[in-house]
Amino acid sequence: MDKNKLKLTSSEIGTLWGEYVNGTAIDIVNRYMFTIIEDESIKSIFKEAIETFAKQKNQIATFIESEGFPVPIGFTESDLNKGKEKLFSDIFCLNYLHIMTLHGMLAHSTSLGTSVREDLRLFYDSCDNDAKRMYHRTIDLLLEKGSFQRDPLFYPAENPEFISSQNFIDGFFGKSRPLSAIEVISISFNLKKSIMTKTLSIAFSQVAQTKKVRVFLEDSEKAANEQIQNFSNIMMKDNLPTPKSLETEVTTSTDSPFSDKLMMYHIGFLFQTAQAYHGTGLASAMRTDLVATYEKTILQNLMVIKKWFNLMVEYNWIEQPPLAPNRKEIAKEK
């Protein structure tokens, strides 16, 4: 059996479709940022990111077309308003590329894990390598510029210890234990994602052309800010530092570089992907107050995503992914 002649499964088509749409959205933002960045070292990384995705985009389209599926529209030049005023600082752009690279690594790993056909596995393996190389470059440059905030430091105990009391899970009543290193992983990770979401919501709300879109973006900023406050309070109770905010890295420009469709999609993408990170945090949380915070956050995100979906449908801005055959409808046609 030729491993490259197997028909692609629904999961394989689904990952290709998602990678194409999400990738084109982020690529538009990257290409705008490339035009406004003044720092040559940051600009060179964006140039590499744009060139890398161009190759990936062509290969994804080839995979989809070879199976007879239509290539999604995604986001195109029509979603980029060229020559607009600078909306973000150079440092914000670098932070953006770093965070989006983290999303890309997760997406490529997930896609690889659902792929069977050899050529598709090799493709996602190369995408993952590209993302890892970009991850190293963005961190190195953020460190060089003194703009990367590392997670809190812990100090080693003399010997391994075991949990000896049910009080380990207390968080609401009595004196709660300090956060564990396992719990800090997800809290810090989710804080960084929420800070990015809040900052983009602020920037996009400044430049959005449609009133309903502006209202949604203001609401998404409030939701992200509440989540930042909730997780920051948990960290600060243990005297642990939290990631710094990025709001001041947004200029006062009201000149929109993007279509409202792209800005809406991007914020929805961030809230949707955040659910996976919050779910991971919930699974690793062993303190009741932390569990409750994750549950509240997941529910809040669901409400934001519902508003987002309704608005995207109202403006006919959301593409439909490939669907399973509707056997009942097919039977009715006879």
Coordinates of C-alpha atoms in Angstrom, one line a residue:
M1 CA 0.0 0.0 0.0
D2 CA 1.3 3.5 -1.0
K3 CA 1.2 5.4 2.3
N4 CA 0.8 8.7 0.3
K5 CA -2.1 7.5 -1.8
L6 CA -4.4 7.0 1.1
K7 CA -7.5 9.3 1.1
L8 CA -7.3 11.9 3.8
T9 CA -9.6 11.3 6.7
S10 CA -12.1 13.8 8.1
S11 CA -9.7 14.7 10.9
E12 CA -6.8 15.3 8.4
I13 CA -9.0 17.5 6.3
G14 CA -10.2 19.3 9.4
T15 CA -6.7 20.1 10.6
L16 CA -5.7 21.3 7.2
W17 CA -8.7 23.5 6.9
G18 CA -8.2 25.0 10.4
E19 CA -4.5 25.6 9.8
Y20 CA -5.2 27.4 6.6
V21 CA -7.9 29.8 7.9
N22 CA -6.0 30.5 11.2
G23 CA -2.7 30.9 9.4
T24 CA -4.0 33.4 6.9
A25 CA -5.5 35.5 9.7
I26 CA -2.2 35.7 11.6
D27 CA -0.3 36.2 8.4
I28 CA -2.2 39.4 7.6
V29 CA -1.4 40.8 11.0
N30 CA 2.3 39.7 10.6
R31 CA 2.5 41.5 7.2
Y32 CA 1.0 44.7 8.6
M33 CA 3.5 44.6 11.6
F34 CA 6.4 44.0 9.2
T35 CA 5.6 47.4 7.5
I36 CA 5.5 49.4 10.8
I37 CA 8.4 47.8 12.7
E38 CA 11.5 50.1 12.9
D39 CA 13.9 47.7 14.7
E40 CA 15.7 45.8 12.1
S41 CA 16.4 42.7 14.3
I42 CA 12.6 42.4 15.0
K43 CA 11.8 43.1 11.3
S44 CA 14.0 40.2 10.2
I45 CA 12.2 37.7 12.3
F46 CA 8.9 38.8 10.8
K47 CA 10.3 38.5 7.3
E48 CA 11.2 34.9 8.1
A49 CA 7.7 34.2 9.6
I50 CA 6.0 35.6 6.5
E51 CA 8.1 33.6 4.1
T52 CA 7.7 30.4 6.1
F53 CA 3.9 30.6 6.1
A54 CA 3.8 31.4 2.4
K55 CA 5.4 28.0 1.7
Q56 CA 3.1 26.2 4.3
K57 CA 0.0 27.9 2.8
N58 CA 0.8 26.6 -0.7
Q59 CA 1.4 23.1 0.5
I60 CA -1.9 23.1 2.6
A61 CA -3.8 24.3 -0.4
T62 CA -2.3 21.5 -2.5
F63 CA -3.3 18.9 0.0
I64 CA -6.9 20.2 0.1
E65 CA -7.3 20.5 -3.6
S66 CA -5.9 17.0 -4.3
E67 CA -8.8 15.6 -2.3
G68 CA -11.4 17.6 -4.3
F69 CA -12.3 20.0 -1.4
P70 CA -12.5 23.7 -2.1
V71 CA -9.6 25.7 -0.5
P72 CA -11.1 28.0 2.2
I73 CA -11.0 31.8 1.5
G74 CA -9.5 32.5 4.9
F75 CA -8.1 36.0 4.9
T76 CA -6.6 37.9 2.0
E77 CA -5.2 41.2 0.8
S78 CA -8.8 42.6 1.1
D79 CA -8.5 42.3 4.9
L80 CA -5.3 44.4 5.0
N81 CA -5.5 48.2 4.7
K82 CA -2.0 49.2 3.6
G83 CA -0.2 52.3 4.6
K84 CA -2.1 52.9 7.8
E85 CA -0.7 54.5 10.9
K86 CA 1.3 52.6 13.5
L87 CA -1.0 50.9 15.9
F88 CA 1.5 48.8 17.9
S89 CA 5.0 49.3 19.3
D90 CA 7.9 47.1 18.0
I91 CA 8.1 45.3 21.3
F92 CA 4.4 44.5 21.2
C93 CA 4.8 43.1 17.7
L94 CA 7.6 40.8 18.9
N95 CA 5.5 39.7 21.9
Y96 CA 2.6 39.0 19.5
L97 CA 4.8 36.8 17.2
H98 CA 6.0 34.9 20.3
I99 CA 2.5 34.2 21.6
M100 CA 1.2 33.2 18.1
T101 CA 4.2 30.9 17.7
L102 CA 3.1 29.1 20.9
H103 CA -0.3 28.7 19.4
G104 CA 1.3 27.4 16.2
M105 CA 3.4 24.8 18.0
L106 CA 0.2 23.5 19.7
A107 CA -1.7 23.4 16.4
H108 CA 1.1 21.6 14.5
S109 CA 1.5 19.0 17.3
T110 CA -2.3 18.4 17.3
S111 CA -2.4 18.1 13.5
L112 CA 0.6 15.7 13.5
G113 CA -1.1 13.6 16.2
T114 CA -4.2 13.2 14.0
S115 CA -2.4 12.5 10.7
V116 CA -1.8 9.0 9.3
R117 CA -0.7 9.6 5.7
E118 CA 3.1 9.9 5.6
D119 CA 3.4 13.0 3.4
L120 CA 1.0 14.8 5.8
R121 CA 2.9 13.7 8.8
L122 CA 6.2 14.8 7.3
F123 CA 4.6 18.2 6.4
Y124 CA 3.4 18.8 10.0
D125 CA 6.7 17.6 11.3
S126 CA 8.5 20.3 9.2
C127 CA 5.9 22.9 10.4
D128 CA 6.6 22.0 14.0
N129 CA 10.3 22.4 13.4
D130 CA 9.7 25.8 11.8
A131 CA 7.6 26.9 14.8
K132 CA 10.3 25.7 17.3
R133 CA 13.0 27.6 15.4
M134 CA 10.8 30.7 15.6
Y135 CA 10.1 30.1 19.3
H136 CA 13.8 30.1 20.0
R137 CA 14.4 33.3 18.0
T138 CA 11.6 35.3 19.6
I139 CA 12.6 34.3 23.1
D140 CA 16.3 35.1 22.4
L141 CA 15.4 38.5 21.1
L142 CA 12.9 39.3 23.9
L143 CA 15.6 38.4 26.4
E144 CA 18.2 40.5 24.6
K145 CA 15.9 43.5 24.7
G146 CA 15.0 42.9 28.4
S147 CA 11.3 42.4 27.5
F148 CA 10.8 38.7 28.4
Q149 CA 9.4 38.1 31.9
R150 CA 10.3 34.7 33.2
D151 CA 7.9 32.8 35.5
P152 CA 8.4 32.9 39.3
L153 CA 11.4 31.2 40.9
F154 CA 10.9 28.6 43.6
Y155 CA 13.5 27.4 46.0
P156 CA 14.3 23.7 46.5
A157 CA 13.3 21.6 49.5
E158 CA 15.9 19.4 51.1
N159 CA 14.1 16.2 50.3
P160 CA 11.1 14.9 48.3
E161 CA 7.8 15.2 50.2
F162 CA 4.4 13.5 50.0
I163 CA 0.9 15.0 50.4
S164 CA 0.0 14.1 54.0
S165 CA -3.4 15.8 54.4
Q166 CA -6.8 16.3 52.7
N167 CA -6.2 20.0 53.5
F168 CA -4.0 20.1 50.4
I169 CA -7.0 20.8 48.3
D170 CA -8.4 23.6 50.5
G171 CA -8.7 27.0 49.0
F172 CA -11.8 28.6 50.4
F173 CA -11.8 27.6 54.0
G174 CA -9.0 27.9 56.5
K175 CA -5.4 28.6 55.4
S176 CA -4.8 27.5 51.9
R177 CA -1.4 26.0 51.0
P178 CA 0.9 27.9 48.6
L179 CA 0.6 27.2 44.9
S180 CA 2.4 24.2 43.5
A181 CA 4.9 24.5 40.6
I182 CA 2.5 22.4 38.5
E183 CA -0.3 24.9 39.1
V184 CA 1.9 28.0 38.4
I185 CA 2.6 26.6 34.9
S186 CA -0.9 27.0 33.7
I187 CA -1.7 30.2 35.6
S188 CA 1.3 32.0 34.1
F189 CA 0.6 30.6 30.7
N190 CA -3.1 31.6 30.8
L191 CA -2.2 35.1 32.1
K192 CA 0.1 35.7 29.2
K193 CA -2.6 34.7 26.7
S194 CA -5.2 36.8 28.4
I195 CA -2.9 39.8 28.5
M196 CA -2.4 39.5 24.7
T197 CA -6.2 39.1 24.2
K198 CA -6.9 42.2 26.3
T199 CA -4.4 44.3 24.5
L200 CA -5.5 43.3 21.0
S201 CA -9.2 43.9 22.1
I202 CA -8.2 47.4 23.1
A203 CA -6.3 48.1 19.9
F204 CA -9.0 46.6 17.7
S205 CA -11.8 48.5 19.4
Q206 CA -10.0 51.8 18.7
V207 CA -10.0 51.2 15.0
A208 CA -13.1 49.1 14.3
Q209 CA -15.5 50.6 11.8
T210 CA -18.7 48.8 12.8
K211 CA -20.5 49.8 16.1
K212 CA -21.5 46.2 17.0
V213 CA -18.0 45.1 16.5
R214 CA -16.7 47.9 18.7
V215 CA -19.1 46.9 21.4
F216 CA -18.1 43.3 21.2
L217 CA -14.4 44.2 21.4
E218 CA -15.0 46.3 24.4
D219 CA -16.8 43.4 26.1
S220 CA -14.0 41.0 25.2
E221 CA -11.5 43.4 26.7
K222 CA -13.5 43.5 30.0
A223 CA -13.8 39.7 30.0
A224 CA -10.0 39.3 29.5
N225 CA -9.3 41.9 32.1
E226 CA -11.5 40.2 34.7
Q227 CA -9.7 36.9 34.0
I228 CA -6.3 38.6 34.4
Q229 CA -7.4 40.1 37.7
N230 CA -8.7 36.8 39.0
F231 CA -5.5 34.8 38.2
S232 CA -3.2 37.6 39.3
N233 CA -4.9 37.8 42.7
I234 CA -4.2 34.1 43.2
M235 CA -0.6 34.6 42.4
M236 CA -0.2 37.7 44.5
K237 CA -1.6 36.0 47.6
D238 CA 1.6 33.9 47.5
N239 CA 3.7 37.0 46.7
L240 CA 4.5 35.7 43.3
P241 CA 5.0 38.2 40.4
T242 CA 2.6 38.3 37.4
P243 CA 3.4 39.0 33.8
K244 CA 3.4 42.7 32.9
S245 CA 0.6 44.3 30.9
L246 CA 1.0 45.4 27.3
E247 CA -1.7 48.1 27.0
T248 CA 0.9 50.9 26.8
E249 CA 2.4 49.3 23.7
V250 CA -0.8 50.3 21.8
T251 CA -0.7 53.7 20.2
T252 CA -3.6 56.2 20.1
S253 CA -4.2 55.6 16.3
T254 CA -7.8 55.2 15.1
D255 CA -6.7 54.3 11.6
S256 CA -7.7 50.7 11.0
P257 CA -5.1 48.5 9.3
F258 CA -7.5 45.5 9.2
S259 CA -11.0 44.6 8.2
D260 CA -13.5 44.3 11.0
K261 CA -14.0 40.7 9.8
L262 CA -10.3 39.9 10.5
M263 CA -10.3 41.6 13.9
M264 CA -13.5 39.8 15.0
Y265 CA -12.1 36.4 13.9
H266 CA -8.8 36.9 15.6
I267 CA -10.4 37.7 19.0
G268 CA -12.7 34.7 18.7
F269 CA -9.8 32.5 17.8
L270 CA -8.0 33.6 21.0
F271 CA -11.0 33.0 23.2
Q272 CA -11.6 29.6 21.6
T273 CA -8.0 28.4 21.9
A274 CA -7.9 29.7 25.5
Q275 CA -10.5 27.0 26.4
A276 CA -7.9 24.3 25.8
Y277 CA -5.4 26.1 28.0
H278 CA -7.9 26.7 30.8
G279 CA -9.0 23.0 30.5
T280 CA -5.4 21.9 31.0
G281 CA -5.1 24.2 34.0
L282 CA -8.3 22.9 35.5
A283 CA -7.1 19.3 35.1
S284 CA -3.9 20.1 37.0
A285 CA -5.4 22.3 39.7
M286 CA -5.6 20.8 43.2
R287 CA -6.9 23.8 45.2
T288 CA -10.6 24.4 45.3
D289 CA -10.4 28.2 44.8
L290 CA -8.2 27.6 41.7
V291 CA -10.7 25.0 40.4
A292 CA -13.6 27.4 40.8
T293 CA -11.6 30.2 39.0
Y294 CA -11.0 28.0 36.0
E295 CA -14.6 26.8 35.9
K296 CA -15.8 30.5 36.0
T297 CA -13.4 31.5 33.3
I298 CA -14.4 28.6 31.0
L299 CA -18.1 29.5 31.4
Q300 CA -17.3 33.2 30.8
N301 CA -15.4 32.3 27.6
L302 CA -18.3 30.3 26.4
M303 CA -20.6 33.3 26.7
V304 CA -18.1 35.5 24.8
I305 CA -17.7 32.9 22.1
K306 CA -21.5 32.7 21.8
K307 CA -21.8 36.4 21.2
W308 CA -18.9 36.2 18.8
F309 CA -20.5 33.4 16.8
N310 CA -23.8 35.2 16.5
L311 CA -22.2 38.4 15.3
M312 CA -19.9 36.5 12.8
V313 CA -23.0 34.8 11.4
E314 CA -25.0 38.0 11.2
Y315 CA -22.3 39.6 9.0
N316 CA -21.6 36.4 7.0
W317 CA -18.0 36.5 8.2
I318 CA -17.5 32.9 9.2
E319 CA -16.7 30.1 6.8
Q320 CA -18.2 26.7 7.2
P321 CA -15.8 23.8 7.6
P322 CA -16.3 20.6 5.7
L323 CA -19.3 18.6 7.1
A324 CA -20.1 14.9 7.4
P325 CA -22.6 13.7 4.7
N326 CA -26.2 14.3 5.7
R327 CA -27.6 10.8 5.0
K328 CA -31.2 11.8 5.7
E329 CA -31.1 14.7 3.3
I330 CA -29.4 12.5 0.6
A331 CA -32.2 9.9 1.0
K332 CA -34.9 12.6 0.6
E333 CA -33.4 13.5 -2.8
K334 CA -34.4 10.2 -4.3

